[in-house]
Amino acid sequence: MQRIVSPSMLSADFGNLERDTKMIDGSAAQWLHIDVMDGVFVPNISFGFPVMKPVRRATRKVLDVHLMIVEPERYVERFVEAGADIVTVHCEAAADIRGCLRSIRRLGVRAGVSIKPATPVGVLDGVLEDADLVLLMSVEPGFGGQKYIPSSTAKIRDLRRMIDLAGTGTILEVDGGISAANAAEVFAAGADAIVAGSAVFGAENPVAEIEKLLNIR
Ligand code: DX5
Ligand code: ZN
């Protein structure tokens, strides 16, 4: 499968959100990652629907929305209305994860399930059938700019094996602490897609950095 890079808009300049979105729109990145935090599921608050609007207006690329919120089933429909192409919910946050994924699919977009670093990949057994994407967290969700947790690489390998065995074609995306220094390791372990926030927006040339992440060996 072709590699995917999904720059996290959490690290964009919110005072120039349209400019930064257009910059990513003009890059080789296929997706834009949107981190929504509610201050309850994670100890931080990011943004919600009104902030997604200018992003949606400024790009036709895939909006990859990562919900770090409690009771995500209450809000999935509004995120689809706001322009999400992929809605990812945490399995630790949803009371009925399979039901939640199915309702996302019924809304006509791709459904993702995310797991935190301490959650074993085994919880996804029997869930992959309902998931177009798994988002494996390689940092504790809540903040950009953290260090990649090294044990994530073994989890990526295990999950790759599980997905291939299940034959569901579920996309494996990894999120947190990924840069040109470790992207090769993450892809080699079996990731299809990577999220990169600070590595992209902190680079002198974000567009070139995306190119580098896509082509790294
Ligand atoms: C963390 C978010 C990540 C974050 C990634 O809670 O889910 O998407 O923005 O940022 P970096 O790439 O800086 O770790
Ligand atoms: Zn994220």
mmCIF file with all atom_site columns, C-alpha atoms and ligand atoms in Angstrom, residues 8 10-11 33 35 37 66 68 137 139-146 175-178 195-199, ligand 1:
data_model
loop_
_atom_site.group_PDB
_atom_site.id
_atom_site.type_symbol
_atom_site.label_atom_id
_atom_site.label_alt_id
_atom_site.label_comp_id
_atom_site.label_asym_id
_atom_site.label_entity_id
_atom_site.label_seq_id
_atom_site.pdbx_PDB_ins_code
_atom_site.Cartn_x
_atom_site.Cartn_y
_atom_site.Cartn_z
_atom_site.occupancy
_atom_site.B_iso_or_equiv
_atom_site.pdbx_formal_charge
_atom_site.auth_seq_id
_atom_site.auth_comp_id
_atom_site.auth_asym_id
_atom_site.auth_atom_id
_atom_site.pdbx_PDB_model_num
ATOM   1  C CA . SER A 1 8   ? -1.576  17.249 12.548 1.00 0.00 ? 8   SER A CA 1
ATOM   2  C CA . LEU A 1 10  ? -2.779  20.842 16.202 1.00 0.00 ? 10  LEU A CA 1
ATOM   3  C CA . SER A 1 11  ? 0.728   22.151 15.526 1.00 0.00 ? 11  SER A CA 1
ATOM   4  C CA . HIS A 1 33  ? -5.159  15.163 10.900 1.00 0.00 ? 33  HIS A CA 1
ATOM   5  C CA . ASP A 1 35  ? -7.154  16.496 16.912 1.00 0.00 ? 35  ASP A CA 1
ATOM   6  C CA . MET A 1 37  ? -9.825  17.193 22.741 1.00 0.00 ? 37  MET A CA 1
ATOM   7  C CA . HIS A 1 66  ? -9.224  12.071 15.811 1.00 0.00 ? 66  HIS A CA 1
ATOM   8  C CA . MET A 1 68  ? -10.198 12.441 22.074 1.00 0.00 ? 68  MET A CA 1
ATOM   9  C CA . MET A 1 137 ? -1.168  6.063  19.780 1.00 0.00 ? 137 MET A CA 1
ATOM   10 C CA . VAL A 1 139 ? 2.351   8.898  22.896 1.00 0.00 ? 139 VAL A CA 1
ATOM   11 C CA . GLU A 1 140 ? -0.201  9.548  25.653 1.00 0.00 ? 140 GLU A CA 1
ATOM   12 C CA . PRO A 1 141 ? -2.980  11.462 23.859 1.00 0.00 ? 141 PRO A CA 1
ATOM   13 C CA . GLY A 1 142 ? -3.408  15.088 24.852 1.00 0.00 ? 142 GLY A CA 1
ATOM   14 C CA . PHE A 1 143 ? -0.426  17.027 23.571 1.00 0.00 ? 143 PHE A CA 1
ATOM   15 C CA . GLY A 1 144 ? 1.702   17.476 20.479 1.00 0.00 ? 144 GLY A CA 1
ATOM   16 C CA . GLY A 1 145 ? 5.474   17.494 20.655 1.00 0.00 ? 145 GLY A CA 1
ATOM   17 C CA . GLN A 1 146 ? 5.967   14.458 22.921 1.00 0.00 ? 146 GLN A CA 1
ATOM   18 C CA . ASP A 1 175 ? 0.168   8.929  15.966 1.00 0.00 ? 175 ASP A CA 1
ATOM   19 C CA . GLY A 1 176 ? 2.635   10.705 18.225 1.00 0.00 ? 176 GLY A CA 1
ATOM   20 C CA . GLY A 1 177 ? 6.290   11.654 18.282 1.00 0.00 ? 177 GLY A CA 1
ATOM   21 C CA . ILE A 1 178 ? 6.983   10.702 14.666 1.00 0.00 ? 178 ILE A CA 1
ATOM   22 C CA . VAL A 1 195 ? 0.613   11.475 11.817 1.00 0.00 ? 195 VAL A CA 1
ATOM   23 C CA . ALA A 1 196 ? 3.214   14.207 12.188 1.00 0.00 ? 196 ALA A CA 1
ATOM   24 C CA . GLY A 1 197 ? 2.533   17.482 13.960 1.00 0.00 ? 197 GLY A CA 1
ATOM   25 C CA . SER A 1 198 ? 5.577   19.185 15.404 1.00 0.00 ? 198 SER A CA 1
ATOM   26 C CA . ALA A 1 199 ? 7.918   17.475 12.921 1.00 0.00 ? 199 ALA A CA 1
HETATM 27 C C1 . DX5 B 2 .   ? -1.762  13.817 20.501 1.00 0.00 ? 1   DX5 B C1 1
HETATM 28 C C2 . DX5 B 2 .   ? -2.358  13.960 19.129 1.00 0.00 ? 1   DX5 B C2 1
HETATM 29 C C3 . DX5 B 2 .   ? -1.363  13.905 18.035 1.00 0.00 ? 1   DX5 B C3 1
HETATM 30 C C4 . DX5 B 2 .   ? -0.370  15.036 18.045 1.00 0.00 ? 1   DX5 B C4 1
HETATM 31 C C5 . DX5 B 2 .   ? 0.844   14.613 17.268 1.00 0.00 ? 1   DX5 B C5 1
HETATM 32 O O1 . DX5 B 2 .   ? -2.788  13.744 21.420 1.00 0.00 ? 1   DX5 B O1 1
HETATM 33 O O2 . DX5 B 2 .   ? -3.282  12.920 18.911 1.00 0.00 ? 1   DX5 B O2 1
HETATM 34 O O3 . DX5 B 2 .   ? -2.019  13.850 16.777 1.00 0.00 ? 1   DX5 B O3 1
HETATM 35 O O4 . DX5 B 2 .   ? -0.871  16.220 17.498 1.00 0.00 ? 1   DX5 B O4 1
HETATM 36 O O5 . DX5 B 2 .   ? 1.815   15.592 17.426 1.00 0.00 ? 1   DX5 B O5 1
HETATM 37 P P1 . DX5 B 2 .   ? 3.351   15.234 17.314 1.00 0.00 ? 1   DX5 B P1 1
HETATM 38 O O6 . DX5 B 2 .   ? 3.587   14.744 15.925 1.00 0.00 ? 1   DX5 B O6 1
HETATM 39 O O7 . DX5 B 2 .   ? 4.012   16.556 17.580 1.00 0.00 ? 1   DX5 B O7 1
HETATM 40 O O8 . DX5 B 2 .   ? 3.660   14.206 18.345 1.00 0.00 ? 1   DX5 B O8 1
#
